[in-house]
Amino acid sequence: MSHTPSRQDFDTYMTPNYAPQQVVPVRGEGSRLWDQEGREYIDLAGGIAVNALGHCHPALVGALKEQGEKLWHLSNIYTNEPALALARKLVDSTFAEKVYLCSSGGEANEAALKLARRYAFDHFGKQKDKIISFRQSFHGRTLFTVTVGGQPKYSEGFGPVPGAIQHAEYNDLESVRALIDDDTCAVMVEPMQGEGGIIPATQAFLEGLRALCDEHQALLIFDEVQTGVGRSGKLYAYQHFGVTPDILTTAKSLGGGFPMAAMLTTDNIGASLGFGTHGSTYGGNALGSAVALAALEVIDTPEVLDGVQARHQLFRKHLEAINEKYGVFKEIRGMGLLMGAQMSDAFEGRAKDILPLAIEEGLMALIAGPNVLRLAPSLVIPEADIEEAMARLERAIKRLVAHS
Ligand code: PLP
């Protein structure tokens, strides 16, 4: 008899760098998931802000099947039609003139940071190598990106780490002014910190970063891995602020669940990524590009983007109503369908305790650090699923309060 994989197999066969929930989902449709026992869940985690169109959206399944029967992969020795169409779509929809395709957010950021160093090297000399990022930021798990990220626990024990990286305080322009100089080649920032606790940047902060970068001829890199592709209610969050970066990275929702990522930039800057300077075997894989193009075509429409704003309001209304009853949240914040509810003082550090209770109620959610409950649902989650999800969340929170 063949072996049915179980959660126990994770502990037996896989490295212990994750601690997955006890249930093993086996099927998804829209915003619903079913586990091995046939229990149903509403998914507000969205694969950590990835499943932008929910599970198995017909447009994505259609693109996957169609491309899957034509051509999957060529490597960068040949180009392919889906990758070319995807790059063109990204250029048409953003500030960008050039696109580098890859497969994960960390890889897109690695490319962005390497490009910034290389551009400075080409135009100003090798002394211009300093990179500034922000405490609590998250940019990926490669050694470069964990070092640029502002959470030392992720680079601890992996040294020696890349040098010339400094951290300023998020939303504090003076802390950047104190560090930046003509040897700074780039400032990397999330327009809204995701893993760091769902903290939106202020308008003045992003405008100020743009001005400081211009003053010191440093490149402004927006990491939109989590905020991009409609999640904020615009295709990219920078479009809310009217502050245009020099480089933008995008992943997660881009493939709607297929590992796809991109780094966007201008003609002038992109030229520093000359032939042979950088690359990836899978970057711009035909299958992934076809799915990402299909996802973008669905998401980059007024219908979906306006719907994100409307759904934000509905979630907010429910979260506020729950809070009125139970007083568990200090602040409800976020943009579009990347929302965070910071725990009140009485429940400090207990956001993670909500997750298993929510699972028992048939709800999947996320946290962003120990103190923030994070929601990153499908951008097209039906209203009825939101109502039901919030009823389940309320039951979970009622039990959290009762256990306290
Ligand atoms: N940048 C940001 C803002 C992220 O939120 C993440 C992942 O959470 C990453 C980069 C890393 O992306 P990936 O896990 O696809 O490498």
Coordinates of C-alpha atoms and ligand atoms in Angstrom, one line a residue:
M1 CA 0.0 0.0 0.0
S2 CA 1.4 3.4 -0.9
H3 CA 2.2 5.8 2.0
T4 CA 0.0 8.9 2.5
P5 CA 2.3 11.7 3.5
S6 CA 1.4 13.2 7.0
R7 CA 2.4 16.2 9.0
Q8 CA 4.7 13.9 11.0
D9 CA 6.8 13.3 7.8
F10 CA 7.8 17.0 8.0
D11 CA 9.6 16.4 11.2
T12 CA 11.1 13.1 9.9
Y13 CA 12.3 14.2 6.5
M14 CA 12.6 18.0 6.3
T15 CA 15.1 20.4 7.8
P16 CA 13.6 22.0 10.9
N17 CA 13.7 25.6 9.7
Y18 CA 9.9 25.9 9.5
A19 CA 7.2 24.9 12.0
P20 CA 4.1 24.3 9.8
Q21 CA 0.7 24.2 11.4
Q22 CA -0.5 20.6 12.1
V23 CA -3.1 20.4 9.3
V24 CA -2.0 19.5 5.7
P25 CA -4.1 21.3 3.1
V26 CA -4.6 19.2 0.0
R27 CA -7.0 21.2 -2.2
G28 CA -7.9 24.8 -2.8
E29 CA -10.6 26.7 -4.7
G30 CA -11.0 30.5 -4.5
S31 CA -10.6 31.5 -0.9
R32 CA -11.3 28.1 0.5
L33 CA -8.9 25.2 1.3
W34 CA -9.5 21.6 2.4
D35 CA -7.2 19.5 4.5
Q36 CA -6.4 15.8 4.5
E37 CA -9.4 15.1 6.7
G38 CA -11.8 17.1 4.4
R39 CA -12.1 20.0 6.9
E40 CA -12.7 23.3 5.1
Y41 CA -10.9 26.6 5.9
I42 CA -11.2 30.2 4.7
D43 CA -7.7 31.4 3.6
L44 CA -6.8 34.9 4.7
A45 CA -3.1 34.0 4.6
G46 CA -2.9 33.6 0.9
G47 CA 0.4 31.7 0.9
I48 CA 1.9 34.8 2.6
A49 CA 0.5 37.4 0.2
V50 CA 1.0 35.2 -2.9
N51 CA -2.3 33.7 -3.9
A52 CA -3.6 37.1 -5.2
L53 CA -6.4 35.4 -7.1
G54 CA -7.1 32.7 -4.5
H55 CA -6.5 29.1 -5.3
C56 CA -6.8 27.6 -8.8
H57 CA -8.3 30.7 -10.4
P58 CA -9.6 29.6 -13.8
A59 CA -7.5 32.2 -15.7
L60 CA -4.3 30.9 -14.1
V61 CA -5.2 27.3 -14.5
G62 CA -6.0 28.0 -18.1
A63 CA -2.7 29.7 -18.8
L64 CA -0.8 27.0 -16.9
K65 CA -2.4 24.2 -18.9
E66 CA -2.1 26.0 -22.3
Q67 CA 1.6 26.8 -21.8
G68 CA 2.2 23.4 -20.1
E69 CA 1.3 21.6 -23.3
K70 CA 3.5 23.9 -25.4
L71 CA 6.8 24.8 -23.8
W72 CA 8.0 24.8 -20.2
H73 CA 11.6 25.9 -20.0
L74 CA 14.5 26.9 -22.2
S75 CA 17.0 28.7 -19.8
N76 CA 18.5 32.0 -20.7
I77 CA 20.2 30.6 -23.8
Y78 CA 17.0 31.3 -25.6
T79 CA 14.2 33.8 -24.9
N80 CA 10.6 32.9 -25.0
E81 CA 7.3 34.5 -25.9
P82 CA 5.6 34.5 -22.4
A83 CA 8.7 36.1 -20.8
L84 CA 8.8 38.8 -23.5
A85 CA 5.0 39.5 -23.2
L86 CA 5.3 39.6 -19.4
A87 CA 8.3 42.1 -19.5
R88 CA 6.4 44.3 -21.9
K89 CA 3.3 44.2 -19.7
L90 CA 5.4 45.2 -16.7
V91 CA 7.0 48.1 -18.6
D92 CA 3.6 49.3 -20.0
S93 CA 2.1 49.3 -16.5
T94 CA 4.9 51.0 -14.5
F95 CA 7.8 53.5 -14.6
A96 CA 10.1 50.7 -15.8
E97 CA 11.9 50.5 -19.1
K98 CA 13.8 47.3 -18.4
V99 CA 12.9 44.1 -16.6
Y100 CA 15.0 41.2 -15.1
L101 CA 13.0 38.1 -14.4
C102 CA 13.7 35.6 -11.6
S103 CA 11.9 33.3 -9.3
S104 CA 11.7 34.7 -5.8
G105 CA 11.6 38.0 -3.8
G106 CA 15.0 37.3 -2.3
E107 CA 16.5 36.8 -5.8
A108 CA 14.9 40.0 -7.1
N109 CA 16.3 41.9 -4.2
E110 CA 19.7 40.3 -4.7
A111 CA 19.7 41.4 -8.3
A112 CA 18.6 45.0 -7.3
L113 CA 21.4 45.3 -4.7
K114 CA 24.0 43.9 -7.1
L115 CA 22.8 46.3 -9.8
A116 CA 22.9 49.3 -7.5
R117 CA 26.5 48.4 -6.6
R118 CA 27.5 47.8 -10.2
Y119 CA 25.8 51.0 -11.4
A120 CA 27.8 53.0 -8.8
F121 CA 31.0 51.2 -9.8
D122 CA 30.4 51.9 -13.5
H123 CA 29.5 55.6 -13.0
F124 CA 31.3 56.8 -9.9
G125 CA 33.9 54.3 -8.8
K126 CA 34.3 51.4 -6.4
Q127 CA 34.2 53.7 -3.2
K128 CA 30.5 54.3 -3.8
D129 CA 29.3 51.0 -2.2
K130 CA 27.2 51.9 0.9
I131 CA 23.7 50.6 1.2
I132 CA 21.1 52.0 3.6
S133 CA 18.0 50.1 4.7
F134 CA 15.8 50.1 7.7
R135 CA 15.4 48.4 11.1
Q136 CA 12.7 45.8 11.1
S137 CA 12.7 45.5 7.2
F138 CA 12.7 42.2 5.5
H139 CA 14.2 41.7 2.0
G140 CA 14.8 37.9 1.7
R141 CA 17.0 35.1 3.0
T142 CA 20.1 35.2 0.8
L143 CA 23.2 36.3 2.7
F144 CA 23.1 39.8 1.1
T145 CA 19.4 40.3 1.6
V146 CA 19.3 39.1 5.2
T147 CA 22.2 41.5 5.9
V148 CA 20.4 44.4 4.2
G149 CA 17.2 43.4 6.1
G150 CA 16.8 45.0 9.4
Q151 CA 16.3 42.0 11.6
P152 CA 19.7 40.7 12.9
K153 CA 18.2 37.4 14.1
Y154 CA 18.1 36.3 10.4
S155 CA 21.8 36.8 9.8
E156 CA 23.1 35.7 13.2
G157 CA 25.6 32.8 12.9
F158 CA 25.9 33.1 9.1
G159 CA 28.8 35.5 8.9
P160 CA 31.0 36.9 7.6
V161 CA 28.2 38.9 6.0
P162 CA 28.6 41.4 3.1
G163 CA 29.8 44.8 4.3
A164 CA 29.0 48.5 3.8
I165 CA 25.4 48.1 4.9
Q166 CA 23.8 50.5 7.4
H167 CA 20.4 50.6 9.0
A168 CA 18.3 53.7 9.7
E169 CA 14.9 54.0 11.4
Y170 CA 11.8 53.5 9.3
N171 CA 9.7 56.7 8.8
D172 CA 12.5 58.8 10.3
L173 CA 14.2 60.9 7.6
E174 CA 16.7 62.4 10.0
S175 CA 18.1 59.0 10.7
V176 CA 18.8 58.6 7.0
R177 CA 20.2 62.0 6.7
A178 CA 22.7 61.1 9.4
L179 CA 24.0 58.1 7.4
I180 CA 23.7 59.0 3.7
D181 CA 26.7 60.6 1.9
D182 CA 28.2 60.5 -1.6
D183 CA 29.5 57.0 -1.0
T184 CA 26.0 55.7 -0.7
C185 CA 25.0 53.7 -3.8
A186 CA 21.4 52.8 -2.7
V187 CA 18.6 53.1 -0.2
M188 CA 16.4 50.0 -0.1
V189 CA 12.9 50.4 1.4
E190 CA 9.5 48.7 1.6
P191 CA 6.7 51.3 0.9
M192 CA 4.9 49.5 3.7
Q193 CA 6.9 47.2 6.0
G194 CA 5.4 43.7 5.8
E195 CA 7.2 41.2 8.0
G196 CA 8.2 44.1 10.2
G197 CA 4.5 44.6 11.3
I198 CA 2.4 46.1 8.5
I199 CA 3.7 49.7 8.9
P200 CA 3.0 52.0 6.0
A201 CA 5.6 54.6 5.0
T202 CA 4.5 58.2 5.4
Q203 CA 4.3 60.4 2.3
A204 CA 6.9 62.8 3.7
F205 CA 9.3 59.9 4.4
L206 CA 9.2 58.5 0.8
E207 CA 9.4 62.0 -0.7
G208 CA 12.4 62.8 1.6
L209 CA 14.2 59.5 0.6
R210 CA 13.7 60.4 -3.0
A211 CA 15.2 63.9 -2.5
L212 CA 18.1 62.5 -0.4
C213 CA 18.9 59.9 -3.0
D214 CA 18.9 62.5 -5.7
E215 CA 21.1 64.8 -3.7
H216 CA 23.7 62.0 -3.2
Q217 CA 23.3 60.2 -6.6
A218 CA 22.1 57.1 -4.8
L219 CA 19.5 54.8 -6.3
L220 CA 16.2 54.4 -4.5
I221 CA 15.0 50.8 -4.4
F222 CA 11.5 50.0 -3.5
D223 CA 11.0 46.4 -2.3
E224 CA 7.4 45.7 -3.4
V225 CA 7.7 42.0 -3.1
Q226 CA 4.8 42.0 -0.6
T227 CA 3.0 45.2 -1.5
G228 CA 3.1 44.8 -5.3
V229 CA 0.7 43.4 -7.9
G230 CA -2.6 45.0 -6.6
R231 CA -2.2 44.2 -3.0
S232 CA -2.2 47.9 -2.0
G233 CA -5.2 48.7 -4.2
K234 CA -3.0 50.0 -7.0
L235 CA -0.8 47.8 -9.1
Y236 CA 2.2 48.9 -7.1
A237 CA 2.2 50.8 -3.8
Y238 CA 4.6 53.5 -5.2
Q239 CA 1.7 54.7 -7.4
H240 CA -0.2 55.8 -4.2
F241 CA 2.6 58.0 -3.1
G242 CA 3.6 59.5 -6.5
V243 CA 7.3 58.7 -5.6
T244 CA 9.0 56.8 -8.3
P245 CA 11.9 54.5 -7.4
D246 CA 14.9 53.8 -9.6
I247 CA 14.6 50.0 -9.1
L248 CA 11.5 48.1 -7.9
T249 CA 11.3 44.5 -7.0
T250 CA 8.2 42.4 -7.3
A251 CA 7.4 38.7 -6.5
K252 CA 4.8 36.9 -4.4
S253 CA 1.5 37.9 -6.1
L254 CA 3.2 38.2 -9.4
G255 CA 2.9 34.5 -10.2
G256 CA -0.3 34.1 -8.2
G257 CA 1.3 31.0 -6.6
F258 CA 3.8 30.1 -9.3
P259 CA 7.3 31.1 -8.2
M260 CA 7.9 34.3 -10.3
A261 CA 9.7 37.5 -9.5
A262 CA 11.0 40.6 -11.4
M263 CA 13.3 43.5 -10.9
L264 CA 12.2 46.6 -12.7
T265 CA 14.4 49.6 -13.6
T266 CA 15.2 52.2 -16.2
D267 CA 17.2 51.9 -19.5
N268 CA 20.1 53.9 -18.1
I269 CA 20.4 51.9 -14.8
G270 CA 19.6 48.5 -16.4
A271 CA 22.5 49.0 -18.8
S272 CA 24.9 48.2 -15.9
L273 CA 23.5 44.6 -15.8
G274 CA 25.5 44.0 -18.9
F275 CA 26.0 40.6 -20.7
G276 CA 27.2 38.0 -18.3
T277 CA 27.1 40.1 -15.1
H278 CA 24.1 38.3 -13.5
G279 CA 21.7 35.5 -14.3
S280 CA 19.5 32.6 -13.2
T281 CA 18.7 29.3 -15.0
Y282 CA 15.0 29.6 -14.2
G283 CA 14.5 33.4 -14.6
G284 CA 11.8 34.1 -17.1
N285 CA 10.8 30.4 -17.3
A286 CA 8.1 30.1 -20.0
L287 CA 5.6 28.3 -17.8
G288 CA 5.9 30.8 -14.9
S289 CA 5.9 33.8 -17.2
A290 CA 2.7 32.6 -18.8
V291 CA 1.0 32.3 -15.4
A292 CA 2.3 35.7 -14.2
L293 CA 1.1 37.4 -17.4
A294 CA -2.4 35.9 -16.9
A295 CA -2.4 37.0 -13.3
L296 CA -1.4 40.6 -14.2
E297 CA -4.0 40.8 -16.9
V298 CA -6.7 39.9 -14.4
I299 CA -5.4 42.0 -11.5
D300 CA -4.4 45.2 -13.5
T301 CA -8.0 46.2 -14.1
P302 CA -10.2 48.9 -12.4
E303 CA -12.6 46.1 -11.4
V304 CA -10.1 44.2 -9.3
L305 CA -8.1 47.2 -8.0
D306 CA -11.2 49.1 -6.9
G307 CA -12.5 45.9 -5.4
V308 CA -9.4 45.7 -3.2
Q309 CA -10.2 49.1 -1.6
A310 CA -13.8 48.0 -1.1
R311 CA -12.8 44.8 0.6
H312 CA -10.3 46.7 2.8
Q313 CA -13.2 48.7 4.2
L314 CA -15.3 45.6 4.8
F315 CA -12.4 43.9 6.7
R316 CA -11.7 47.0 8.7
K317 CA -15.4 47.4 9.7
H318 CA -15.4 43.8 11.0
L319 CA -12.1 44.1 12.8
E320 CA -13.2 47.2 14.5
A321 CA -16.5 45.6 15.5
I322 CA -14.5 42.6 17.0
N323 CA -12.3 45.0 18.8
E324 CA -15.2 46.9 20.3
K325 CA -16.3 43.7 21.9
Y326 CA -13.0 42.2 23.0
G327 CA -10.4 45.1 23.2
V328 CA -7.7 42.9 21.7
F329 CA -6.3 45.4 19.2
K330 CA -4.5 48.7 19.7
E331 CA -4.5 49.7 16.0
I332 CA -5.8 48.3 12.7
R333 CA -3.7 49.4 9.8
G334 CA -2.4 48.6 6.4
M335 CA -3.2 49.3 2.7
G336 CA -5.6 47.4 0.5
L337 CA -5.6 43.8 1.3
L338 CA -2.4 43.7 3.4
M339 CA -3.8 44.5 6.8
G340 CA -2.4 44.3 10.3
A341 CA -4.1 44.4 13.7
Q342 CA -1.6 45.3 16.4
M343 CA -2.4 43.6 19.7
S344 CA -3.5 45.8 22.7
D345 CA -1.2 46.1 25.7
A346 CA -3.2 43.4 27.6
F347 CA -2.5 40.9 24.7
E348 CA 1.0 42.1 23.9
G349 CA 3.0 39.4 22.0
R350 CA -0.1 37.1 21.7
A351 CA -0.9 37.5 17.9
K352 CA 0.6 34.0 17.4
D353 CA -1.8 32.5 19.9
I354 CA -4.7 33.4 17.6
L355 CA -3.4 31.3 14.7
P356 CA -4.0 27.8 16.1
L357 CA -7.4 28.9 17.5
A358 CA -8.3 30.3 14.1
I359 CA -7.3 27.0 12.5
E360 CA -9.6 25.2 14.9
E361 CA -12.4 27.6 13.8
G362 CA -11.6 26.9 10.1
L363 CA -9.6 30.1 9.4
M364 CA -6.1 30.6 8.1
A365 CA -4.4 33.9 9.0
L366 CA -0.9 35.2 9.5
I367 CA 1.2 37.2 11.9
A368 CA 3.8 39.9 11.2
G369 CA 6.0 39.6 14.2
P370 CA 4.7 38.5 17.6
N371 CA 2.4 41.4 18.1
V372 CA 0.5 41.9 14.8
L373 CA -2.2 39.7 13.3
R374 CA -1.8 40.0 9.5
L375 CA -4.3 39.4 6.8
A376 CA -3.3 38.9 3.1
P377 CA -6.3 37.3 1.4
S378 CA -7.1 36.9 -2.2
L379 CA -7.7 40.2 -3.9
V380 CA -11.0 38.8 -5.3
I381 CA -12.3 37.1 -2.1
P382 CA -16.1 37.1 -2.2
E383 CA -17.9 39.3 0.3
A384 CA -19.7 36.2 1.8
D385 CA -16.3 34.7 2.5
I386 CA -15.2 37.8 4.3
E387 CA -18.3 37.8 6.4
E388 CA -17.8 34.1 7.3
A389 CA -14.1 34.6 7.9
M390 CA -14.7 37.4 10.3
A391 CA -17.3 35.4 12.2
R392 CA -14.7 32.6 12.6
L393 CA -12.1 35.1 13.6
E394 CA -14.4 36.5 16.2
R395 CA -14.9 33.0 17.7
A396 CA -11.1 32.4 17.8
I397 CA -10.6 35.8 19.6
K398 CA -13.4 35.1 22.0
R399 CA -11.6 31.9 23.0
L400 CA -8.3 33.8 23.2
V401 CA -9.9 36.2 25.6
A402 CA -11.6 33.5 27.6
H403 CA -8.2 31.6 28.0
S404 CA -6.5 34.7 29.3
Ligands
PLP1 N1 10.9 41.3 0.4 C1 9.8 41.4 1.1 C2 9.2 42.7 1.4 C3 9.1 40.2 1.6 O1 8.0 40.4 2.3 C4 9.7 39.0 1.3 C5 9.1 37.7 1.8 O2 8.3 37.7 2.8 C6 10.9 38.9 0.6 C7 11.5 40.1 0.1 C8 11.5 37.6 0.2 O3 10.8 37.0 -0.8 P1 11.0 35.4 -1.1 O4 10.6 34.7 0.2 O5 10.1 35.1 -2.2 O6 12.5 35.2 -1.4

